[in-house]
Every structure is written in C-alpha cells, then in structure tokens.
mmCIF file of C-alpha atoms in Angstrom:
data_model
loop_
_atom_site.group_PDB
_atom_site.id
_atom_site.type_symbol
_atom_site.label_atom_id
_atom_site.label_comp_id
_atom_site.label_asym_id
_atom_site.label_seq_id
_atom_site.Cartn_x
_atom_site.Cartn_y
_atom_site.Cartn_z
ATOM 1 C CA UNK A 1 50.060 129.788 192.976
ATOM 2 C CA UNK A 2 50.195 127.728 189.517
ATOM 3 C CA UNK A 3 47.009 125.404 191.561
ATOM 4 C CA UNK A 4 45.001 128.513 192.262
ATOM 5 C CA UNK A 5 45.129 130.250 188.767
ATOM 6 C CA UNK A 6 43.950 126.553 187.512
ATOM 7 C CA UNK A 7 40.968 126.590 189.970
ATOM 8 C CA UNK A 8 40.013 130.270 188.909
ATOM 9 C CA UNK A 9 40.177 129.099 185.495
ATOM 10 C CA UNK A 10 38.455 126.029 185.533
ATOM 11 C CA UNK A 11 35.742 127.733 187.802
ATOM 12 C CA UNK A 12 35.541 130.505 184.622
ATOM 13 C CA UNK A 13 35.362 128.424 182.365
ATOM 14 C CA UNK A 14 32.768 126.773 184.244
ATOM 15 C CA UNK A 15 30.399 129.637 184.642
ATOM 16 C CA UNK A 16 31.090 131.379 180.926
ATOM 17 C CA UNK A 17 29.942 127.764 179.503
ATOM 18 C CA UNK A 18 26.866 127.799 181.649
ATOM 19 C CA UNK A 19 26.231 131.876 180.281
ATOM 20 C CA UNK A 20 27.085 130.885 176.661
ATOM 21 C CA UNK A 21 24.630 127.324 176.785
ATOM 22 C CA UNK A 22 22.040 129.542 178.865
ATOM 23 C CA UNK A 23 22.112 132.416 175.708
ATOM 24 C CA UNK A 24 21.655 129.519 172.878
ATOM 25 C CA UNK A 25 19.034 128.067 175.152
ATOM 26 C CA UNK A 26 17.306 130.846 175.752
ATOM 27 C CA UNK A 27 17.765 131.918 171.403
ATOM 28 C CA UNK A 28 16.440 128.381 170.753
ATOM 29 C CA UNK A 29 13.226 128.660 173.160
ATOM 30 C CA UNK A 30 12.147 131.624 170.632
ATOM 31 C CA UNK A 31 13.201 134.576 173.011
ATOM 32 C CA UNK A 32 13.054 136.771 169.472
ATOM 33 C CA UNK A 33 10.507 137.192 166.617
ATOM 34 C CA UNK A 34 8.176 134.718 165.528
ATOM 35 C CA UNK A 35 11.224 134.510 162.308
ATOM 36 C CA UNK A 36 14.039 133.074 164.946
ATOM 37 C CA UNK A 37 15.228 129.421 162.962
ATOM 38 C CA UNK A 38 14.116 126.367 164.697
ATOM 39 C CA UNK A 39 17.622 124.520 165.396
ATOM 40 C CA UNK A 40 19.234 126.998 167.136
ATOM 41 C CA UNK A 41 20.742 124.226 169.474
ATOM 42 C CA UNK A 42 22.398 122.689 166.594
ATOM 43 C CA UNK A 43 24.477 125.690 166.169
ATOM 44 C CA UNK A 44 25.973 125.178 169.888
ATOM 45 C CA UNK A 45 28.009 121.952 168.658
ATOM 46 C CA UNK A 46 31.903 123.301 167.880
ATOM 47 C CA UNK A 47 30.951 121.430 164.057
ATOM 48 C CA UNK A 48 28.253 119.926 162.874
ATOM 49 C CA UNK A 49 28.040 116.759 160.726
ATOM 50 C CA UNK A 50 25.499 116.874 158.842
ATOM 51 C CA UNK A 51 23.495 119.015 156.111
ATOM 52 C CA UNK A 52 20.009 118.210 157.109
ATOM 53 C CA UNK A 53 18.629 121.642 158.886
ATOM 54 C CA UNK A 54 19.393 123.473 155.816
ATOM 55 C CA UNK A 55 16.526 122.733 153.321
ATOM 56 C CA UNK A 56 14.208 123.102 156.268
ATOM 57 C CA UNK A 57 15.439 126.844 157.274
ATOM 58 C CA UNK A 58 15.175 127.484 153.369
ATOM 59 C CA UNK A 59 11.420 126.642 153.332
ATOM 60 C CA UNK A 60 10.397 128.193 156.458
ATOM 61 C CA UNK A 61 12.702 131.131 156.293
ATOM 62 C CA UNK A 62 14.928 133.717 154.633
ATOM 63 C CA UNK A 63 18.463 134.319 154.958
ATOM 64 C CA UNK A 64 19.656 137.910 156.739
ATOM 65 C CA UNK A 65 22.090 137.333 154.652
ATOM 66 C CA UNK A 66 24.115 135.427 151.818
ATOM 67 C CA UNK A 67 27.614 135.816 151.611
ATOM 68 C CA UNK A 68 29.730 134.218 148.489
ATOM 69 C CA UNK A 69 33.421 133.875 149.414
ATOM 70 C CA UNK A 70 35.931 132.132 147.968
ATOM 71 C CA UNK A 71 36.740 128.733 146.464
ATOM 72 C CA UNK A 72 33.026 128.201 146.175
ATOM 73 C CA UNK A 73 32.350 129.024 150.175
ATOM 74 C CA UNK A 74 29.364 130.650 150.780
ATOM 75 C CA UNK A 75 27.436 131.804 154.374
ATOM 76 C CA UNK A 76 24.224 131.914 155.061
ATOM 77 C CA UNK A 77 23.191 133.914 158.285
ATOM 78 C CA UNK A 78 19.506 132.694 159.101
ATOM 79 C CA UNK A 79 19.615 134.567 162.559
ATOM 80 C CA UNK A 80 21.121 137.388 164.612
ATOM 81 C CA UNK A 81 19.013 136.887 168.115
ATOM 82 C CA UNK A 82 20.014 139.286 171.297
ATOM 83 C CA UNK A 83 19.935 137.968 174.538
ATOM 84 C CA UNK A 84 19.310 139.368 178.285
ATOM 85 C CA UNK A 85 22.993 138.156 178.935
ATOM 86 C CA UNK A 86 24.611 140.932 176.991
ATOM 87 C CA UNK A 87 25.445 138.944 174.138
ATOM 88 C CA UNK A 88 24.408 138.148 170.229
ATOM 89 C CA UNK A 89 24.271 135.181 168.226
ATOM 90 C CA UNK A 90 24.614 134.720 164.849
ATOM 91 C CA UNK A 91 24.008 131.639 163.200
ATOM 92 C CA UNK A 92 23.870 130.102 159.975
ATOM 93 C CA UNK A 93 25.026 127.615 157.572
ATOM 94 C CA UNK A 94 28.554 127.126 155.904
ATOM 95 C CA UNK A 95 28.696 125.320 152.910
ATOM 96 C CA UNK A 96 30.751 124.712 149.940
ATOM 97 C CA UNK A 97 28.815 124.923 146.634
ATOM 98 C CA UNK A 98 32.258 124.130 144.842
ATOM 99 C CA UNK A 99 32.529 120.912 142.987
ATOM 100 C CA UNK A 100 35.854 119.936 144.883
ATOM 101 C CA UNK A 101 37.053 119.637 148.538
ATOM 102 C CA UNK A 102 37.913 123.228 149.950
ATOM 103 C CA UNK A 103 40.363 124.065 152.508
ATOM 104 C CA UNK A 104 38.881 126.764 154.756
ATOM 105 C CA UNK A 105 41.173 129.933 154.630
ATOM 106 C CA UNK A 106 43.309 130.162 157.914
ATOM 107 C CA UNK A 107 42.449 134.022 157.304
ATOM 108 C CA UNK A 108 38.814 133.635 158.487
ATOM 109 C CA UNK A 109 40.295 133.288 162.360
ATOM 110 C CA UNK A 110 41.744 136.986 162.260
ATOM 111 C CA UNK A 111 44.942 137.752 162.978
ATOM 112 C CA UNK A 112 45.335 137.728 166.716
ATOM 113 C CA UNK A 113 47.417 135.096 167.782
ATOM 114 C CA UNK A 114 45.325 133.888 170.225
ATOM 115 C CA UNK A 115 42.790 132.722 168.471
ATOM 116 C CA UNK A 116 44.581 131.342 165.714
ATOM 117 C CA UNK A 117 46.337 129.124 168.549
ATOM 118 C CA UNK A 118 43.353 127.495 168.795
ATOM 119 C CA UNK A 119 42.781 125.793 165.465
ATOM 120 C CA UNK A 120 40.528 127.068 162.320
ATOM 121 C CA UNK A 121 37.382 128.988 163.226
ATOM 122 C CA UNK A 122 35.359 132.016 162.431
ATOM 123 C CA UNK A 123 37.175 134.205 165.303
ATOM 124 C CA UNK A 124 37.855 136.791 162.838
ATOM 125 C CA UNK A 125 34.519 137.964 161.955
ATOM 126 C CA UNK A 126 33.139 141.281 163.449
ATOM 127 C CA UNK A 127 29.463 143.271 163.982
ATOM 128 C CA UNK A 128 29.684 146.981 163.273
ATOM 129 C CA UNK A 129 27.344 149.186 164.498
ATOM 130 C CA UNK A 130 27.671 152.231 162.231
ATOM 131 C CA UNK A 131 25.219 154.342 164.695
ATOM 132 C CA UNK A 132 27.300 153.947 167.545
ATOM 133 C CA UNK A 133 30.649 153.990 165.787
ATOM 134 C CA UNK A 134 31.909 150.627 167.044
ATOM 135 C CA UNK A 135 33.481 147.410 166.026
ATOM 136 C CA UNK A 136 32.496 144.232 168.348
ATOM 137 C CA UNK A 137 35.077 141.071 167.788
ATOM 138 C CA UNK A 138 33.646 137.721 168.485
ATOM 139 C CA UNK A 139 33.705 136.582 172.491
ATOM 140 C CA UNK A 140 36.123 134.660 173.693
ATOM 141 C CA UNK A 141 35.980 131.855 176.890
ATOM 142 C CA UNK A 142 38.951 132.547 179.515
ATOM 143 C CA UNK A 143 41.392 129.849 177.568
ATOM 144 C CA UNK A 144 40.975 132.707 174.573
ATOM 145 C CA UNK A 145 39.271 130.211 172.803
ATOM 146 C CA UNK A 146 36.643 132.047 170.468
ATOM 147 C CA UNK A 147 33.082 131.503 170.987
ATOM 148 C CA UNK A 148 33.005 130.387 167.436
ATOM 149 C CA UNK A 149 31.963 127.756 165.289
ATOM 150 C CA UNK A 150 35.784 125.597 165.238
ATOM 151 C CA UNK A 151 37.957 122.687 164.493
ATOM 152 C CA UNK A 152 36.869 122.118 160.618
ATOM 153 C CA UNK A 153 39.707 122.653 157.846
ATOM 154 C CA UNK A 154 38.091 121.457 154.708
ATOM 155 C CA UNK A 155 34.415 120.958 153.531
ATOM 156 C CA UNK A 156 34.005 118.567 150.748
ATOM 157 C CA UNK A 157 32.263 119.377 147.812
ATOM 158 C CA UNK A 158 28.190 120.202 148.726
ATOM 159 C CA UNK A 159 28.987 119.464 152.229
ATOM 160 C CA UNK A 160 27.520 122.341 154.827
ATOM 161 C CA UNK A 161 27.994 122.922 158.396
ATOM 162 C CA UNK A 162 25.788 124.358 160.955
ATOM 163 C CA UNK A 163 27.605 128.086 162.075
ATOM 164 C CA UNK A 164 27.102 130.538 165.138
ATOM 165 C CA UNK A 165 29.230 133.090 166.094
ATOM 166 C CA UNK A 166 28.654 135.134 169.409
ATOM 167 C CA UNK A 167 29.424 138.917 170.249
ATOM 168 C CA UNK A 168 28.970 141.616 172.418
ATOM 169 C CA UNK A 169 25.664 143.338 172.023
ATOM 170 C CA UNK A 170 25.418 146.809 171.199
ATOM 171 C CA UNK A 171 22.714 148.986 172.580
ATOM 172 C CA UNK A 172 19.431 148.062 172.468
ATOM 173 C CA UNK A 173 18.061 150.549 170.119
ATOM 174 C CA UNK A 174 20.796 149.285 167.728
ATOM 175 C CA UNK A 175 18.738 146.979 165.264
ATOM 176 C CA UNK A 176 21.019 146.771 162.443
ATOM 177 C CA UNK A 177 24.809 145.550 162.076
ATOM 178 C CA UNK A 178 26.992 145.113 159.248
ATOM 179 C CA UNK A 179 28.492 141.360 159.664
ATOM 180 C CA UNK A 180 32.525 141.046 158.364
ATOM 181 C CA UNK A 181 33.913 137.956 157.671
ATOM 182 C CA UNK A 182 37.717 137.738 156.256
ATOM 183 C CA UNK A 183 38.042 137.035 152.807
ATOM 184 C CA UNK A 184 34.010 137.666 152.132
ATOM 185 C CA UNK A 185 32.072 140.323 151.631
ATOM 186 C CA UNK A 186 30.220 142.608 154.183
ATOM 187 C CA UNK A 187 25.979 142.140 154.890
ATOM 188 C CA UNK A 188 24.084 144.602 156.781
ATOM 189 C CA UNK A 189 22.039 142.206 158.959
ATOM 190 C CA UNK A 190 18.895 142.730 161.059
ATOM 191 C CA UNK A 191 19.285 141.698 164.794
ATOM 192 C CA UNK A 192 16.313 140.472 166.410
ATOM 193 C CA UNK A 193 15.449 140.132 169.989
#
C-alpha cells in the first residue's frame, strides 16, 4: 500500500512540475502584453543568486507594484501573467534596501502548518478578487510544498532575489487583484494575459 501511494505521488509530482515549468514557459515566451518582463525563467529557480535582472526590468519597465515591508524589505511585482493552465504568476524582485543583513520574517509563509514545514517562503501571500468576492492562497505541489519562491532566511544588505509566486486564476474578466503579503502592505495589481 505504502509502495503505491509513493508511485501516485511521485507520478504527481511528476506531472504538476511539468504544468508549473509549462505555465513559466509559456509566461516567459510573451503569452501576455507586449509589458510581460523578459526573465521570466529566472523566476522558476526556488532562489536566485544574483541581482543582475533588476536594473534591466527598471529601464524597460514599471513595477505593478512596490511594496515596503519591514526591516528594510521591499517587493517589487514586475508581472502578474495568466495562463491557459488555470493558473497566475506573479513575479518580482525581493530585496533588502536595509544597510544590515535581514532575517526574512517566518510570518511571510502563513500560518498553515504545512507550508511552514517546508522551510521559509512566500506561501502566505494571497490574490483577492474583490468582484468575485474571493481569496486565492498560493498553489501547492502534492508534497504541500508551496509553489513559491523558498529556502532563503536572510538577505544581506542590498542583496535582491528574483520572486514568483503562483495561484489559482480567477475568471477571466477579472483584470485586477489586490496582492497580500504578511507583514506588508496590500497593492491592487493589474493581471495580464
């Protein structure tokens, strides 16, 4: 019994990786508006390294949104694409304009135990969709791992990390969300796609 849960498992895990790699594919080929960033497949990494993409999505495009949280964290949403699976993808930047190193809040993964099992991340953001009346939580894989940037715990002073985040998508006719993130404050974001 114990072997044949494992081989479901693996074999969902299998196919909701090959979904979620399809949907940032798909973002990154410029499914959306002609104002979708460039280095969308950056954002599929679980953390990024480096700084670099930043000054280029600065000159070539505008933020949704800016959010200052605290310790000197701020986010930067550069896109909020839809995709034909059902799902949305925000990404972004994360970066610390504080002068120290900062230890990321264990509040920004939520509350549910589940996803705080699974190390730091940004599992407890949400997209509300104030025409419909809903709240969507970010997706999780079949492990209950969030489909989430994760696995960063401090960002040392001007350091910033590449950031997506993916959801359920709410109607098509929906066009703008308000984006919550734990311990920041709310942005009313456009989604394109």
């Amino acid at each position: 019994m114990s072997m044949r849960f494992t081989g479901k498992a693996r074999r969902g895990m299998v196919a909701l990786a090959a979904v979620a790699g399809l949907a940032l594919g798909s973002a990154a080929c410029g499914g959306g508006a002609g104002d979708d960033k460039k280095p969308e497949s950056s954002a599929s990494a679980s953390t990024a390294s480096g700084s670099q993409p930043d000054p280029q999505e600065g000159e070539s495009q505008e933020p949704l949104a800016e959010l200052k949280g605290p310790s000197g964290l701020n986010l930067q949403i550069t896109a909020a694409v839809r995709d034909s699976g059902g799902f949305i993808t925000v990404s972004g930047a994360f970066k610390n304009d504080s002068g120290t190193v900062v230890t990321i809040p264990s509040a920004l993964s939520g509350n549910e135990t589940e996803i705080m099992n699974n190390g730091r991340s940004l599992g407890g953001a949400t997209l509300v969709d104030s025409k419909s009346k809903k709240r969507y939580y970010v997706l999780r894989d079949t492990e209950g791992r969030p489909l989430t940037t994760t696995g960063f715990s401090t960002l040392k002073a001007g350091e910033s990390i590449d950031v997506f985040l993916q959801f359920p998508s709410p109607p098509a006719d929906t066009t703008d969300v308000s984006f919550q993130l734990p311990l920041f404050p709310s942005a009313v974001i456009k989604v394109s796609g």
